[in-house]
Short mmCIF file of C-alpha atoms in Angstrom, two decimals:
data_model
loop_
_atom_site.label_atom_id
_atom_site.label_comp_id
_atom_site.label_asym_id
_atom_site.label_seq_id
_atom_site.Cartn_x
_atom_site.Cartn_y
_atom_site.Cartn_z
CA ASP A 1 100.78 83.66 101.81
CA ALA A 2 101.36 86.44 99.31
CA GLY A 3 102.82 89.67 100.56
CA VAL A 4 101.89 93.15 99.44
CA THR A 5 101.80 93.37 95.67
CA GLN A 6 102.10 96.48 93.54
CA SER A 7 101.64 97.17 89.86
CA PRO A 8 103.15 98.16 87.59
CA THR A 9 106.78 97.58 88.53
CA HIS A 10 108.09 100.39 86.40
CA LEU A 11 106.41 103.27 84.64
CA ILE A 12 107.60 106.08 82.39
CA LYS A 13 105.44 109.16 81.88
CA THR A 14 105.90 112.66 80.54
CA ARG A 15 105.25 115.93 82.33
CA GLY A 16 101.59 116.85 82.57
CA GLN A 17 100.29 113.30 82.28
CA HIS A 18 98.52 111.42 85.04
CA VAL A 19 99.32 108.05 86.52
CA THR A 20 97.54 105.37 88.53
CA LEU A 21 99.44 102.99 90.76
CA ARG A 22 97.86 99.91 92.30
CA CYS A 23 98.37 97.98 95.51
CA SER A 24 96.95 94.77 96.94
CA PRO A 25 97.43 94.30 100.69
CA ILE A 26 98.24 91.13 102.56
CA SER A 27 95.15 88.99 102.97
CA GLY A 28 93.27 90.06 106.10
CA HIS A 29 94.86 93.50 106.26
CA LYS A 30 92.38 96.35 106.12
CA SER A 31 94.70 99.33 106.06
CA VAL A 32 96.89 100.59 103.23
CA SER A 33 99.44 103.39 103.36
CA TRP A 34 101.35 105.04 100.53
CA TYR A 35 104.88 106.45 100.65
CA GLN A 36 107.09 108.30 98.19
CA GLN A 37 110.81 107.56 98.17
CA VAL A 38 112.93 109.94 96.16
CA LEU A 39 116.35 108.61 95.19
CA GLY A 40 118.78 108.84 98.08
CA GLN A 41 116.15 109.68 100.71
CA GLY A 42 113.91 107.87 103.15
CA PRO A 43 110.26 107.27 102.29
CA GLN A 44 107.78 110.09 102.93
CA PHE A 45 104.21 109.43 104.05
CA ILE A 46 101.49 110.31 101.52
CA PHE A 47 98.22 108.67 102.62
CA GLN A 48 96.72 106.10 104.93
CA TYR A 49 93.39 104.38 104.32
CA TYR A 50 91.43 102.10 106.59
CA GLU A 51 88.11 100.48 105.73
CA LYS A 52 87.91 102.61 102.57
CA GLU A 53 88.22 105.89 104.45
CA GLU A 54 91.15 108.26 104.42
CA ARG A 55 92.73 108.31 107.86
CA GLY A 56 95.63 110.62 107.20
CA ARG A 57 97.46 112.62 104.61
CA GLY A 58 101.04 113.79 104.40
CA ASN A 59 102.37 117.08 103.08
CA PHE A 60 101.65 116.46 99.41
CA PRO A 61 99.73 118.65 96.93
CA ASP A 62 96.17 117.97 95.82
CA ARG A 63 97.51 116.46 92.61
CA PHE A 64 97.96 113.34 94.71
CA SER A 65 94.83 111.36 95.52
CA ALA A 66 94.01 107.81 96.52
CA ARG A 67 91.18 105.49 97.26
CA GLN A 68 90.59 102.09 98.79
CA PHE A 69 88.19 99.54 97.42
CA PRO A 70 85.83 97.11 99.21
CA ASN A 71 88.42 94.31 98.78
CA TYR A 72 90.95 96.63 100.55
CA SER A 73 93.12 97.10 97.49
CA SER A 74 94.10 100.67 96.77
CA GLU A 75 94.98 103.08 93.98
CA LEU A 76 97.25 106.11 94.11
CA ASN A 77 96.60 108.74 91.45
CA VAL A 78 98.90 111.57 90.54
CA ASN A 79 97.74 114.28 88.11
CA ALA A 80 99.72 116.86 86.16
CA LEU A 81 102.98 115.02 86.67
CA LEU A 82 106.13 117.01 87.40
CA LEU A 83 109.73 115.94 87.00
CA GLY A 84 110.00 115.96 90.79
CA ASP A 85 107.38 113.23 91.05
CA SER A 86 109.96 110.74 89.80
CA ALA A 87 110.39 108.33 92.69
CA LEU A 88 109.77 104.87 94.06
CA TYR A 89 106.19 104.66 95.33
CA LEU A 90 105.75 102.20 98.13
CA CYS A 91 102.57 100.68 99.43
CA ALA A 92 102.34 99.21 102.93
CA SER A 93 99.56 97.22 104.50
CA SER A 94 98.67 96.61 108.13
CA LEU A 95 95.89 94.91 110.03
CA GLN A 96 94.11 98.04 111.18
CA GLY A 97 96.59 100.87 110.74
CA ALA A 98 96.47 102.25 114.25
CA GLY A 99 99.91 101.35 115.55
CA ASP A 100 100.10 98.05 113.69
CA THR A 101 103.25 96.98 111.93
CA GLN A 102 103.31 98.03 108.29
CA TYR A 103 104.53 95.57 105.67
CA PHE A 104 105.82 96.98 102.42
CA GLY A 105 105.45 95.95 98.82
CA PRO A 106 108.29 96.07 96.28
CA GLY A 107 107.26 99.48 94.99
CA THR A 108 106.54 101.08 91.65
CA ARG A 109 109.37 103.02 90.05
CA LEU A 110 107.91 106.11 88.33
CA THR A 111 110.05 108.11 85.93
CA VAL A 112 108.73 111.43 84.65
CA LEU A 113 110.44 112.81 81.55
CA ALA B 1 106.99 116.41 116.70
CA GLN B 2 108.29 112.93 116.14
CA SER B 3 111.58 112.44 114.32
CA VAL B 4 114.53 110.12 113.97
CA THR B 5 118.17 110.92 113.27
CA GLN B 6 120.50 108.34 111.83
CA LEU B 7 123.96 109.44 112.83
CA ASP B 8 125.88 107.80 110.01
CA SER B 9 125.00 107.97 106.33
CA HIS B 10 127.51 105.26 105.48
CA VAL B 11 129.11 102.48 107.52
CA SER B 12 131.74 100.05 106.24
CA VAL B 13 132.70 96.86 108.07
CA SER B 14 134.62 93.72 107.26
CA GLU B 15 132.80 90.44 106.99
CA GLY B 16 132.71 88.72 110.37
CA THR B 17 133.08 91.92 112.41
CA PRO B 18 130.34 93.59 114.49
CA VAL B 19 127.84 96.03 113.03
CA LEU B 20 126.58 99.16 114.81
CA LEU B 21 124.07 101.47 113.13
CA ARG B 22 123.11 104.43 115.28
CA CYS B 23 119.70 106.03 115.64
CA ASN B 24 118.36 108.73 117.95
CA TYR B 25 114.69 109.57 118.17
CA SER B 26 112.56 112.45 119.33
CA SER B 27 109.06 111.77 120.57
CA SER B 28 106.68 113.46 122.95
CA TYR B 29 105.40 110.12 124.18
CA SER B 30 106.49 106.50 124.31
CA PRO B 31 107.18 105.67 120.68
CA SER B 32 106.96 102.59 118.53
CA LEU B 33 110.32 102.20 116.82
CA PHE B 34 111.35 100.02 113.91
CA TRP B 35 114.32 99.13 111.79
CA TYR B 36 113.69 98.34 108.14
CA VAL B 37 116.21 97.16 105.55
CA GLN B 38 116.14 97.89 101.84
CA HIS B 39 118.27 95.93 99.41
CA PRO B 40 119.00 97.52 96.01
CA ASN B 41 115.90 97.87 93.85
CA LYS B 42 113.79 96.14 96.48
CA GLY B 43 111.04 97.14 98.86
CA LEU B 44 111.43 97.54 102.60
CA GLN B 45 111.73 94.54 104.89
CA LEU B 46 110.98 94.74 108.60
CA LEU B 47 113.99 93.79 110.74
CA LEU B 48 112.56 94.39 114.18
CA LYS B 49 110.04 96.41 116.19
CA TYR B 50 110.05 97.98 119.66
CA THR B 51 106.73 98.57 121.41
CA SER B 52 107.72 98.89 125.10
CA ALA B 53 107.45 95.20 125.98
CA ALA B 54 111.22 94.75 126.31
CA THR B 55 114.10 97.16 125.83
CA LEU B 56 116.26 94.63 123.95
CA VAL B 57 114.55 93.58 120.76
CA LYS B 58 115.69 90.67 118.64
CA GLY B 59 115.00 90.70 114.94
CA ILE B 60 115.63 88.61 111.89
CA ASN B 61 119.02 87.61 110.48
CA GLY B 62 120.79 88.03 113.83
CA PHE B 63 120.07 91.73 114.26
CA GLU B 64 118.98 93.26 117.52
CA ALA B 65 118.37 96.73 118.89
CA GLU B 66 118.28 98.23 122.36
CA PHE B 67 115.85 100.97 123.37
CA LYS B 68 117.47 103.44 125.78
CA LYS B 69 114.99 106.03 126.93
CA SER B 70 117.55 108.07 128.88
CA GLU B 71 119.64 108.45 125.72
CA THR B 72 116.66 108.53 123.30
CA SER B 73 118.53 105.97 121.24
CA PHE B 74 117.60 102.81 119.34
CA HIS B 75 120.86 101.51 117.89
CA LEU B 76 120.93 98.44 115.65
CA THR B 77 123.65 95.82 116.16
CA LYS B 78 124.77 92.47 114.81
CA PRO B 79 127.67 90.46 116.23
CA SER B 80 129.09 89.33 112.90
CA ALA B 81 128.45 90.92 109.52
CA HIS B 82 127.74 88.87 106.42
CA MET B 83 128.13 89.95 102.83
CA SER B 84 124.38 89.64 102.37
CA ASP B 85 123.84 92.35 105.02
CA ALA B 86 125.02 95.04 102.59
CA ALA B 87 121.97 97.26 102.13
CA GLU B 88 120.30 100.52 103.21
CA TYR B 89 118.95 100.53 106.77
CA PHE B 90 116.21 102.86 107.99
CA CYS B 91 115.32 103.72 111.56
CA VAL B 92 111.62 104.54 111.78
CA VAL B 93 109.27 105.99 114.39
CA SER B 94 105.54 105.47 114.31
CA PHE B 95 103.19 108.09 115.66
CA PHE B 96 99.56 109.07 115.49
CA SER B 97 98.43 112.17 113.68
CA GLY B 98 94.69 112.61 113.85
CA THR B 99 93.41 109.13 113.08
CA ALA B 100 96.39 107.95 111.05
CA SER B 101 99.37 105.93 112.15
CA LYS B 102 102.28 107.45 110.24
CA LEU B 103 105.81 106.22 109.86
CA THR B 104 108.60 108.79 109.91
CA PHE B 105 111.82 107.51 108.39
CA GLY B 106 115.38 108.50 109.08
CA THR B 107 117.61 109.41 106.19
CA GLY B 108 119.09 105.92 106.06
CA THR B 109 122.48 104.32 106.65
CA ARG B 110 124.17 102.47 103.84
CA LEU B 111 126.00 99.42 105.18
CA GLN B 112 128.94 98.19 103.14
CA VAL B 113 130.48 94.80 103.97
CA THR B 114 133.93 94.03 102.65
CA LEU B 115 135.91 90.79 102.51
#
């Protein structure tokens, strides 16, 4: 079975632009979470979605938004990019989200110039 | 508030010798604890998970961890290191905030394995 997939693998943007990152969960998983990992640090929680509804949000500005589709895939959108948004963005899927083990995708490396 | 502290940012061992990566946690209730590994330019792979069923948890690739409530510790061990174990290791606590199950990561321990 396929694991969590993310696209694109790498992305280069300039300040002020917006970006959309995509994630497909493991088949049968209904919850998707997003994390930001800045170089040299542990991942930080951004969002969790379950059954297309936002279940939780981390300490990130409103420039960050996400949604989950009926097929449980998800998009993370970031507007008005800043240099500090450069990071590895990780998507994790779980069966239901509430206490279930989260399985991570390979990530999208975003570079903001 | 839930948090984890990884006591060593970098650990170096020789191949074939034991590995010990230390983690202390803080939680107001019985936590779910995990160890994840991240190889260079890769995503995170689950090594093992503790959910109160047993205090000694066995994971993949010969790793195991022991939950000690009295010491609020969840240290990761392996009897004999292999070159392929060189990676970044994260101790993680899961907790509920509102309706979300969030993972809080430690700062990571980089494991170096030498010949």
